[in-house]
Amino acid sequence: MKEVELKFQVPPGRRAAVEAAVAGATPERRIRLQAAYFDTPSGLLAGARMALRLRKEGRVWVQTLKGSLPDGAGMTRAEHNVIRSETGTTVPPIHPQLHADTPVGAALLKLLDSTKARADGPLQRVMSTDIWRRARVVRVPGGTVELAFDTGVIEAGPVDAPRRLSVCELEIELKSGQPHAVVGAAGRWVARHGLWLDTRSKAELGHLLWRDEAMSAPKRAAAVKLERSMSPAQAIDAVLRSCLEQISVNASQIASGQHDAEHVHQLRVGLRRLRTALRFFDGSVLADALDAATRLAMAVDAAELFRQLGAARDQSAVAEPLMRALARALDAVGQPGEPPQLPPSAEAIGPTVLVRRVQTQRLLLMLIGRLQGGEPTPARTPTGRSWTQALNELNTPLDAVDPPAELPLRERLAQRLNRWHRGVLADAQGFDQLDDEGRHRLRKHIKRLRYAAEFSASVFDEASVRRYLKGLRALQERLGTLNDVAVGIALYSAEAPHDTRALFALGWLASQREAALTACQPDLARFIAQPRFWRVKDDEAAKTGKGPKADKRSKAKRASRPR
């Protein structure tokens, strides 16, 4: 059995309105759901993204096992329920074998039978929930869904002094019809009440309480696994699924109000990967599986969120490290004390506020809907600068001539990689003529090429891809340092006329820029000479002694022989 569901946090000011809307004109009585969750002492089930619970529903206990699905796209999980014979208020013992005849149950039993689990210890109760639920089933376009408004508490930790977390959320679960029915309904509730998506289940939140941790770890990009036999639609979905996971997990943690700078950084990485994917697969039949209007709307919202998060990033990742280095420089010349403060960006808005916005939630829902086989219509038609930029960018084809429809995926990817590589190569060869803006643009294009190479890596030679990416990452890192210095110069320039220490800062930063420019040269040279991993036909021909490369080598060898 599959559970198709999305969960949203409800802002305090909208809780009464959301509960009244869920209740409807003839509200049903609220029901109380008390549950106990089980795991090994080290949390092996949580690590495998499984949840095993016993929940009292009315007079009976229901044992439930949930597990993630590789193609769940943020809203679909495996679920198996077993009604237990016990009644009463005492939590009965847990029996994992009751799920043995299901795929998720077989995975659980295999995990519990592993050497690691036997060394860890038996299942134990790690958390509990006490929830009051008001629910109603409603018809929506595409099917019927259950609206469940939950309030209550999660408890974990010492029995005599448990840690508690309040719950107030809306779950939208598919009862019949297609998954996009849930996405469409969610869009209307988000727009009306300002809800925000939370991919963290009650079990995950309880495990954080159990371990006494304030937040989940930042989600980094997972490798994309493409197959050479994939269709364009399958390839696009695989890439978008990877982007969605990174974006949604970090966005959920940021929206909670508890997050650190790395969550923001990884969210920006996910957004850049998404923008790269939309650009990489555009301009050809590779994009025929993704509706143009949806693609453009995704690009607009992703670009705007990325830009706004960047203002916060400049303060935490650029300004603070530069100020520490500048303080050391001032001290070295006999001017100890605090360096001049960098002015905050006028556009800086808190990441939590940005992620909770309707525009961000719409982006998440469009991604989820695309991966569930539906493409919900955006809540509005974007206008303004970001919309125009996205139109100009996405309407520029990657290749002047579309590849033949029958061309395999591997060759299609190679064509796009080759075009992007040539663009980066041209700027790398003319690096000395680039200004700060041009060098920043080169860095962005290197990032874009890197992500595209990572998307495509699994259909090419692993060692060749690894060597290519190593060179790209090194050059990206060098240019990143150069860009951080340029940002510092731009920020201090506004203060220099009024602060002599800011003038010193500008001089120091100028020297740092020259050092960074010099440090870039070896990595630029290595990239310019770097073989392209996607040029497999020529490479294989050279190895076998056949083809253009082999012919050139043979001629050179013959010419070098003494006559």
Coordinates of C-alpha atoms in Angstrom, one line a residue:
M1 CA 0.0 0.0 0.0
K2 CA 1.2 3.5 -0.8
E3 CA 0.4 6.6 1.2
V4 CA 0.2 9.8 -0.9
E5 CA 0.3 12.8 1.4
L6 CA 1.6 16.3 1.9
K7 CA 2.0 17.9 5.3
F8 CA 2.0 21.6 6.0
Q9 CA 2.7 23.7 9.1
V10 CA 0.0 26.2 10.0
P11 CA 1.0 29.7 11.2
P12 CA -0.4 30.7 14.6
G13 CA -2.6 33.5 13.2
R14 CA -4.4 31.1 10.9
R15 CA -5.0 28.1 13.1
A16 CA -8.6 28.9 14.0
A17 CA -9.5 29.6 10.3
V18 CA -7.8 26.4 9.1
E19 CA -9.6 24.3 11.6
A20 CA -13.0 25.9 10.8
A21 CA -12.3 25.3 7.1
V22 CA -11.4 21.7 7.6
A23 CA -14.5 21.1 9.8
G24 CA -16.9 22.5 7.2
A25 CA -20.6 23.2 7.8
T26 CA -21.3 19.9 9.6
P27 CA -18.1 19.1 11.5
E28 CA -17.3 15.6 12.7
R29 CA -16.1 15.0 16.3
R30 CA -12.4 15.2 16.8
I31 CA -10.6 12.0 17.4
R32 CA -7.7 11.3 19.7
L33 CA -4.6 9.5 18.3
Q34 CA -2.0 8.3 20.8
A35 CA 1.0 6.5 19.3
A36 CA 4.3 5.0 20.4
Y37 CA 7.2 4.8 18.0
F38 CA 10.0 2.2 18.1
D39 CA 13.6 2.0 17.0
T40 CA 16.9 0.5 17.9
P41 CA 19.1 2.4 20.5
S42 CA 21.2 4.0 17.7
G43 CA 18.2 4.8 15.5
L44 CA 18.8 2.3 12.6
L45 CA 15.1 2.6 11.4
A46 CA 15.3 6.4 11.3
G47 CA 18.6 6.1 9.4
A48 CA 16.8 3.8 6.8
R49 CA 13.9 6.3 6.6
M50 CA 11.5 3.9 8.2
A51 CA 8.9 4.5 11.0
L52 CA 7.4 1.7 13.1
R53 CA 4.6 2.6 15.4
L54 CA 1.6 1.4 17.5
R55 CA -1.3 3.9 17.5
K56 CA -4.5 3.7 19.5
E57 CA -7.4 4.6 17.1
G58 CA -10.6 4.5 19.1
R59 CA -10.7 1.2 21.0
V60 CA -8.2 -0.7 18.9
W61 CA -4.4 -0.5 18.4
V62 CA -3.1 -0.4 14.8
Q63 CA 0.5 -1.3 14.1
T64 CA 2.0 0.7 11.1
L65 CA 5.2 0.5 9.2
K66 CA 6.2 3.3 6.8
G67 CA 9.1 3.4 4.5
S68 CA 10.4 5.8 1.8
L69 CA 10.1 5.1 -1.9
P70 CA 12.9 5.9 -4.4
D71 CA 10.4 7.7 -6.6
G72 CA 8.2 9.2 -3.9
A73 CA 9.0 12.8 -4.9
G74 CA 8.3 14.1 -1.4
M75 CA 4.7 12.8 -1.0
T76 CA 4.5 9.1 -1.5
R77 CA 5.6 6.4 1.0
A78 CA 5.1 2.7 1.5
E79 CA 2.7 2.0 4.3
H80 CA 1.4 -1.3 5.8
N81 CA -1.2 -1.4 8.6
V82 CA -2.1 -4.3 10.9
I83 CA -5.0 -4.1 13.4
R84 CA -3.9 -5.7 16.6
S85 CA -6.2 -7.8 18.8
E86 CA -5.3 -5.9 22.0
T87 CA -7.5 -3.2 23.5
G88 CA -7.1 -0.9 26.5
T89 CA -4.7 1.9 27.2
T90 CA -1.5 -0.1 27.7
V91 CA 0.8 -0.1 24.7
P92 CA 1.1 -3.7 23.5
P93 CA 4.5 -5.2 22.5
I94 CA 5.7 -4.5 19.0
H95 CA 5.9 -7.3 16.5
P96 CA 7.9 -6.5 13.3
Q97 CA 7.1 -9.9 11.8
L98 CA 3.5 -8.8 11.2
H99 CA 4.8 -6.8 8.1
A100 CA 6.9 -9.7 6.7
D101 CA 4.7 -10.3 3.6
T102 CA 5.3 -6.7 2.2
P103 CA 8.3 -5.3 0.5
V104 CA 8.8 -2.6 3.2
G105 CA 8.4 -5.3 5.9
A106 CA 11.0 -7.5 4.3
A107 CA 13.4 -4.6 4.2
L108 CA 12.7 -4.0 7.9
L109 CA 13.3 -7.6 8.9
K110 CA 16.5 -7.7 6.9
L111 CA 17.7 -4.5 8.7
L112 CA 16.9 -6.0 12.1
D113 CA 18.7 -9.2 11.2
S114 CA 21.9 -7.4 10.2
T115 CA 25.1 -7.6 12.2
K116 CA 24.8 -3.9 13.0
A117 CA 21.3 -4.3 14.4
R118 CA 22.2 -7.3 16.6
A119 CA 25.1 -5.3 18.0
D120 CA 22.9 -2.3 18.5
G121 CA 20.2 -3.9 20.6
P122 CA 16.5 -4.7 20.4
L123 CA 13.7 -2.3 19.4
Q124 CA 12.6 0.1 22.1
R125 CA 10.1 2.8 22.5
V126 CA 11.8 6.1 21.6
M127 CA 9.0 8.6 21.3
S128 CA 5.2 9.1 21.6
T129 CA 2.6 11.4 20.2
D130 CA -0.7 12.6 21.6
I131 CA -2.7 14.2 18.8
W132 CA -6.3 15.5 18.4
R133 CA -7.4 15.3 14.8
R134 CA -10.2 16.9 13.0
A135 CA -10.7 15.4 9.6
R136 CA -13.0 15.6 6.6
V137 CA -13.0 13.9 3.2
V138 CA -13.7 16.2 0.2
R139 CA -13.9 16.0 -3.5
V140 CA -11.4 18.0 -5.5
P141 CA -10.4 18.1 -9.2
G142 CA -8.8 14.7 -9.9
G143 CA -10.1 12.7 -6.9
T144 CA -11.0 12.8 -3.2
V145 CA -8.6 13.8 -0.4
E146 CA -8.7 13.7 3.4
L147 CA -8.0 17.0 5.2
A148 CA -6.6 16.3 8.6
F149 CA -6.0 19.2 11.1
D150 CA -3.7 17.9 13.8
T151 CA -2.9 19.6 17.1
G152 CA -1.1 18.0 20.1
V153 CA 2.4 17.2 21.3
I154 CA 5.4 14.9 20.6
E155 CA 7.3 13.6 23.6
A156 CA 10.7 11.9 23.7
G157 CA 13.6 11.6 26.1
P158 CA 13.7 10.7 29.8
V159 CA 10.5 9.4 31.2
D160 CA 10.6 11.6 34.3
A161 CA 11.4 14.8 32.3
P162 CA 10.5 14.3 28.6
R163 CA 11.2 16.9 26.0
R164 CA 8.1 18.1 24.2
L165 CA 7.3 19.7 20.8
S166 CA 3.9 21.2 20.0
V167 CA 2.2 20.1 16.8
C168 CA -0.2 22.1 14.6
E169 CA -0.3 21.0 11.0
L170 CA -2.6 20.1 8.1
E171 CA -2.2 16.8 6.3
I172 CA -3.7 16.3 2.8
E173 CA -3.9 12.7 1.9
L174 CA -5.2 11.1 -1.3
K175 CA -8.2 8.8 -0.8
S176 CA -9.0 8.2 -4.5
G177 CA -7.9 9.5 -7.8
Q178 CA -4.6 10.8 -9.0
P179 CA -1.7 12.2 -6.9
H180 CA -1.9 15.6 -8.5
A181 CA -5.3 16.0 -6.8
V182 CA -3.3 16.4 -3.5
V183 CA -1.0 18.9 -5.1
G184 CA -3.8 20.9 -6.5
A185 CA -5.7 21.0 -3.2
A186 CA -2.5 21.9 -1.4
G187 CA -1.9 24.9 -3.7
R188 CA -5.3 26.3 -2.8
W189 CA -4.7 25.9 1.0
V190 CA -1.3 27.4 0.8
A191 CA -2.5 30.4 -1.2
R192 CA -5.5 31.0 1.2
H193 CA -3.9 30.4 4.6
G194 CA -0.1 30.9 4.1
L195 CA 0.8 27.3 5.0
W196 CA 4.3 26.0 4.3
L197 CA 5.4 22.5 3.4
D198 CA 7.2 20.3 5.9
T199 CA 8.8 17.1 4.7
R200 CA 9.7 16.1 8.2
S201 CA 7.3 13.5 9.5
K202 CA 6.2 13.3 13.2
A203 CA 8.6 10.3 13.5
E204 CA 11.5 12.4 12.3
L205 CA 10.7 15.3 14.6
G206 CA 10.4 12.8 17.5
H207 CA 13.8 11.3 16.7
L208 CA 15.3 14.8 16.9
L209 CA 13.7 15.2 20.3
W210 CA 15.0 11.8 21.3
R211 CA 18.6 12.7 20.4
D212 CA 18.1 16.2 21.9
E213 CA 19.0 17.8 18.6
A214 CA 17.6 21.2 17.5
M215 CA 17.5 20.5 13.8
S216 CA 18.1 18.0 11.0
A217 CA 21.4 17.9 9.2
P218 CA 21.6 20.0 6.0
K219 CA 20.7 17.9 2.9
R220 CA 23.5 17.8 0.3
A221 CA 23.0 16.9 -3.4
A222 CA 22.6 13.2 -4.1
A223 CA 24.1 11.6 -7.2
V224 CA 21.8 11.4 -10.2
K225 CA 21.5 7.9 -11.7
L226 CA 20.7 8.0 -15.4
E227 CA 20.6 5.0 -17.7
R228 CA 21.6 5.1 -21.3
S229 CA 18.3 3.5 -22.3
M230 CA 16.3 6.3 -20.6
S231 CA 13.9 8.5 -22.5
P232 CA 14.2 12.3 -22.2
A233 CA 11.2 12.3 -19.9
Q234 CA 12.8 9.7 -17.6
A235 CA 16.1 11.6 -17.6
I236 CA 14.4 14.9 -16.7
D237 CA 12.4 13.3 -13.9
A238 CA 15.5 11.7 -12.4
V239 CA 17.3 15.0 -12.3
L240 CA 14.3 17.0 -11.0
R241 CA 13.7 14.3 -8.3
S242 CA 17.3 14.9 -7.0
C243 CA 16.8 18.7 -7.0
L244 CA 13.5 18.4 -5.2
E245 CA 14.9 16.3 -2.4
Q246 CA 17.7 18.7 -1.7
I247 CA 15.5 21.8 -1.9
S248 CA 12.5 20.5 0.0
V249 CA 14.5 19.1 3.0
N250 CA 16.6 22.2 3.5
A251 CA 13.5 24.5 2.9
S252 CA 11.5 22.6 5.5
Q253 CA 14.2 23.0 8.1
I254 CA 14.7 26.7 7.3
A255 CA 10.9 27.3 7.4
S256 CA 10.8 25.9 10.9
G257 CA 12.8 28.8 12.2
Q258 CA 15.6 26.6 13.4
H259 CA 18.5 26.4 10.9
D260 CA 22.1 27.4 10.3
A261 CA 24.0 28.9 7.4
E262 CA 24.7 25.5 5.8
H263 CA 21.0 24.9 5.4
V264 CA 20.7 28.2 3.5
H265 CA 23.8 27.3 1.4
Q266 CA 22.5 23.9 0.5
L267 CA 19.1 25.3 -0.4
R268 CA 20.9 27.7 -2.8
V269 CA 22.9 24.8 -4.2
G270 CA 19.6 22.9 -4.8
L271 CA 18.1 25.9 -6.5
R272 CA 21.1 26.4 -8.8
R273 CA 21.0 22.7 -9.7
L274 CA 17.3 23.1 -10.5
R275 CA 18.0 26.2 -12.7
T276 CA 20.8 24.3 -14.4
A277 CA 18.5 21.3 -15.1
L278 CA 15.8 23.5 -16.6
R279 CA 18.4 25.2 -18.8
F280 CA 20.3 22.0 -19.7
F281 CA 17.2 20.2 -20.9
D282 CA 15.7 23.1 -22.7
G283 CA 15.9 24.1 -26.4
S284 CA 15.5 20.6 -27.8
V285 CA 13.3 17.5 -27.7
L286 CA 15.0 16.7 -24.4
A287 CA 12.5 19.1 -23.0
D288 CA 9.4 17.7 -24.6
A289 CA 8.4 16.1 -21.4
L290 CA 8.2 19.3 -19.4
D291 CA 5.5 21.9 -20.2
A292 CA 7.0 25.2 -21.3
A293 CA 4.8 27.4 -19.0
T294 CA 5.6 25.2 -16.0
R295 CA 9.3 25.3 -16.9
L296 CA 9.3 29.1 -17.1
A297 CA 7.3 29.5 -13.9
M298 CA 9.8 27.2 -12.0
A299 CA 12.7 29.2 -13.4
V300 CA 11.2 32.5 -12.3
D301 CA 10.5 31.4 -8.7
A302 CA 13.8 29.6 -8.4
A303 CA 15.8 32.5 -9.7
E304 CA 14.1 35.0 -7.4
L305 CA 14.5 32.9 -4.3
F306 CA 18.1 32.2 -5.1
R307 CA 18.8 35.9 -5.5
Q308 CA 17.1 36.9 -2.3
L309 CA 18.8 34.2 -0.3
G310 CA 22.1 35.4 -1.8
A311 CA 21.8 38.7 0.1
A312 CA 21.8 36.8 3.4
R313 CA 24.6 34.5 2.2
D314 CA 26.9 37.6 1.4
Q315 CA 26.7 38.6 5.1
S316 CA 27.4 35.1 6.6
A317 CA 29.7 33.5 4.0
V318 CA 31.5 36.5 2.6
A319 CA 31.4 39.5 5.0
E320 CA 32.2 37.7 8.2
P321 CA 35.2 35.8 7.0
L322 CA 36.6 38.9 5.2
M323 CA 36.2 41.0 8.3
R324 CA 38.1 38.4 10.4
A325 CA 40.9 38.4 7.8
L326 CA 40.9 42.2 7.6
A327 CA 41.1 42.5 11.4
R328 CA 44.3 40.4 11.3
A329 CA 45.7 42.7 8.5
L330 CA 44.9 45.8 10.6
D331 CA 46.5 44.4 13.6
A332 CA 49.7 43.5 11.6
V333 CA 50.1 47.2 10.7
G334 CA 49.6 48.4 14.2
Q335 CA 45.9 49.3 13.9
P336 CA 44.2 46.8 16.3
G337 CA 40.5 46.8 17.0
E338 CA 37.3 46.1 15.1
P339 CA 37.4 46.6 11.3
P340 CA 34.8 48.8 9.7
Q341 CA 31.5 47.2 9.6
L342 CA 30.2 46.1 6.2
P343 CA 26.7 47.6 5.5
P344 CA 24.0 45.0 5.2
S345 CA 22.3 44.6 1.9
A346 CA 19.1 46.6 1.5
E347 CA 17.5 43.5 0.0
A348 CA 18.4 41.2 2.9
I349 CA 15.3 39.3 4.2
G350 CA 15.4 36.5 6.7
P351 CA 15.6 33.0 5.1
T352 CA 12.7 31.7 7.1
V353 CA 10.4 34.5 5.8
L354 CA 11.6 33.8 2.2
V355 CA 10.9 30.1 2.4
R356 CA 7.5 30.5 3.9
R357 CA 6.4 32.8 1.1
V358 CA 3.7 31.6 -1.3
Q359 CA 6.1 31.9 -4.2
T360 CA 8.5 29.4 -2.6
Q361 CA 5.7 27.0 -1.7
R362 CA 4.3 27.2 -5.2
L363 CA 7.7 26.3 -6.6
L364 CA 7.9 23.2 -4.4
L365 CA 4.4 22.2 -5.4
M366 CA 5.1 22.6 -9.1
L367 CA 8.1 20.3 -8.7
I368 CA 6.2 17.7 -6.7
G369 CA 3.3 17.9 -9.2
R370 CA 5.6 17.4 -12.2
L371 CA 7.0 14.3 -10.6
Q372 CA 3.6 12.8 -9.8
G373 CA 2.4 13.1 -13.4
G374 CA 0.6 16.3 -13.1
E375 CA 1.5 19.9 -13.6
P376 CA -0.5 22.3 -11.5
T377 CA -1.2 25.7 -13.0
P378 CA 0.8 28.4 -11.2
A379 CA -1.2 30.6 -8.9
R380 CA -0.4 33.7 -10.9
T381 CA 1.4 34.7 -14.1
P382 CA 4.7 36.1 -13.0
T383 CA 5.6 39.6 -14.3
G384 CA 8.6 42.0 -14.0
R385 CA 12.3 41.7 -14.3
S386 CA 12.7 38.0 -13.2
W387 CA 10.0 36.8 -15.6
T388 CA 11.7 38.7 -18.6
Q389 CA 15.1 37.3 -17.7
A390 CA 13.8 33.8 -17.5
L391 CA 12.0 34.1 -20.9
N392 CA 15.2 35.4 -22.5
E393 CA 17.4 32.7 -20.9
L394 CA 15.2 29.7 -21.5
N395 CA 14.1 30.7 -25.0
T396 CA 17.8 30.7 -26.1
P397 CA 18.4 27.3 -27.6
L398 CA 21.5 25.3 -26.6
D399 CA 22.1 24.2 -30.2
A400 CA 21.3 25.9 -33.4
V401 CA 20.0 22.6 -34.8
D402 CA 18.0 20.1 -32.8
P403 CA 19.6 16.6 -32.7
P404 CA 17.7 13.9 -34.6
A405 CA 14.8 12.4 -32.6
E406 CA 16.3 9.0 -32.7
L407 CA 19.7 10.1 -31.2
P408 CA 20.4 8.2 -27.9
L409 CA 20.3 10.0 -24.6
R410 CA 24.1 9.7 -24.1
E411 CA 24.8 11.5 -27.4
R412 CA 22.2 14.2 -26.6
L413 CA 23.8 14.9 -23.3
A414 CA 27.3 15.0 -24.9
Q415 CA 26.1 17.7 -27.4
R416 CA 24.9 20.0 -24.6
L417 CA 28.0 19.4 -22.5
N418 CA 30.2 20.2 -25.4
R419 CA 28.4 23.5 -26.1
W420 CA 28.6 24.6 -22.5
H421 CA 32.3 23.5 -22.3
R422 CA 33.1 25.6 -25.3
G423 CA 31.6 28.7 -23.7
V424 CA 33.6 28.2 -20.5
L425 CA 36.7 27.5 -22.5
A426 CA 36.5 30.7 -24.5
D427 CA 36.2 32.8 -21.3
A428 CA 39.0 30.8 -19.6
Q429 CA 41.3 31.4 -22.6
G430 CA 40.5 35.2 -22.4
F431 CA 40.6 35.4 -18.6
D432 CA 43.1 38.2 -18.5
Q433 CA 40.7 40.5 -20.4
L434 CA 37.7 39.8 -18.0
D435 CA 36.6 42.4 -15.4
D436 CA 35.0 41.5 -12.1
E437 CA 31.6 41.0 -13.6
G438 CA 33.1 38.8 -16.4
R439 CA 34.9 36.7 -13.9
H440 CA 31.8 36.3 -11.8
R441 CA 29.9 35.2 -14.9
L442 CA 32.6 32.7 -15.7
R443 CA 32.3 31.2 -12.2
K444 CA 28.5 30.9 -12.7
H445 CA 29.0 29.1 -16.0
I446 CA 31.6 26.8 -14.4
K447 CA 29.1 25.9 -11.7
R448 CA 26.4 25.3 -14.4
L449 CA 28.8 23.1 -16.4
R450 CA 29.7 21.2 -13.2
Y451 CA 26.2 20.4 -12.3
A452 CA 25.3 19.4 -15.9
A453 CA 28.4 17.0 -15.8
E454 CA 27.2 15.6 -12.5
F455 CA 23.7 15.0 -13.9
S456 CA 25.2 13.2 -16.9
A457 CA 28.0 11.4 -15.2
S458 CA 26.4 7.9 -14.8
V459 CA 26.2 7.3 -18.5
F460 CA 29.9 8.0 -19.2
D461 CA 33.2 6.6 -18.0
E462 CA 33.5 7.1 -14.2
A463 CA 37.2 7.8 -14.0
S464 CA 37.1 10.3 -16.9
V465 CA 34.2 12.1 -15.3
R466 CA 35.9 12.2 -11.9
R467 CA 39.1 13.8 -13.4
Y468 CA 37.0 16.4 -15.3
L469 CA 35.0 17.3 -12.2
K470 CA 38.1 17.6 -10.1
G471 CA 39.5 20.3 -12.4
L472 CA 36.1 22.1 -12.5
R473 CA 35.7 22.2 -8.8
A474 CA 39.3 23.5 -8.2
L475 CA 38.7 26.3 -10.7
Q476 CA 35.3 27.1 -9.2
E477 CA 36.9 27.3 -5.7
R478 CA 39.6 29.7 -6.9
L479 CA 37.1 31.9 -8.7
G480 CA 34.9 31.8 -5.5
T481 CA 37.6 33.3 -3.5
L482 CA 38.1 36.0 -6.1
N483 CA 34.3 36.7 -6.2
D484 CA 34.2 37.0 -2.4
V485 CA 36.9 39.7 -2.5
A486 CA 35.0 41.5 -5.3
V487 CA 31.9 41.5 -3.1
G488 CA 33.9 42.9 -0.2
I489 CA 35.3 45.7 -2.4
A490 CA 31.8 46.6 -3.6
L491 CA 30.4 46.7 -0.1
Y492 CA 33.3 48.7 1.4
S493 CA 33.3 51.2 -1.5
A494 CA 30.1 52.8 -0.2
E495 CA 31.8 53.4 3.2
A496 CA 35.2 54.5 2.0
P497 CA 34.6 58.3 1.7
H498 CA 33.5 58.4 5.3
D499 CA 35.9 56.0 7.0
T500 CA 39.7 56.0 6.8
R501 CA 39.8 52.4 8.0
A502 CA 37.4 51.5 5.1
L503 CA 40.0 53.1 2.7
F504 CA 42.7 50.7 4.2
A505 CA 40.2 47.8 3.8
L506 CA 39.8 48.7 0.1
G507 CA 43.6 48.8 -0.4
W508 CA 44.0 45.5 1.4
L509 CA 41.2 43.9 -0.6
A510 CA 42.8 45.1 -3.9
S511 CA 46.0 43.3 -2.9
Q512 CA 44.0 40.2 -2.1
R513 CA 42.4 40.4 -5.5
E514 CA 45.8 40.4 -7.3
A515 CA 46.9 37.4 -5.3
A516 CA 43.7 35.6 -6.1
L517 CA 44.1 36.4 -9.8
T518 CA 47.6 34.9 -9.8
A519 CA 46.4 31.8 -8.0
C520 CA 43.8 31.2 -10.6
Q521 CA 46.3 30.8 -13.5
P522 CA 47.4 27.1 -12.9
D523 CA 43.8 25.9 -12.6
L524 CA 42.8 27.8 -15.7
A525 CA 45.7 26.2 -17.6
R526 CA 44.7 22.7 -16.4
F527 CA 41.1 23.2 -17.4
I528 CA 42.0 24.4 -20.8
A529 CA 44.1 21.2 -21.4
Q530 CA 41.5 19.0 -19.7
P531 CA 40.1 16.2 -22.0
R532 CA 36.4 16.1 -22.4
F533 CA 34.9 12.9 -20.9
W534 CA 32.0 12.8 -23.3
R535 CA 34.2 12.6 -26.4
V536 CA 34.1 8.8 -26.1
K537 CA 34.1 7.8 -29.8
D538 CA 37.4 9.5 -30.6
D539 CA 39.0 8.2 -27.4
E540 CA 37.9 4.6 -28.0
A541 CA 39.1 4.8 -31.6
A542 CA 42.5 6.0 -30.5
K543 CA 42.8 3.1 -28.1
T544 CA 41.9 0.5 -30.7
G545 CA 44.1 2.1 -33.4
K546 CA 41.2 3.2 -35.6
G547 CA 39.6 6.6 -36.2
P548 CA 40.8 10.2 -36.6
K549 CA 42.9 10.4 -33.4
A550 CA 44.6 7.2 -34.2
D551 CA 45.3 8.3 -37.7
K552 CA 46.9 11.5 -36.5
R553 CA 49.1 9.7 -34.0
S554 CA 50.2 7.2 -36.6
K555 CA 51.2 10.0 -39.0
A556 CA 53.1 11.7 -36.3
K557 CA 54.9 8.5 -35.3
R558 CA 55.9 7.8 -38.9
A559 CA 57.1 11.4 -39.4
S560 CA 59.4 11.1 -36.3
R561 CA 61.1 7.9 -37.5
P562 CA 64.7 8.3 -38.9
R563 CA 64.9 8.0 -42.6

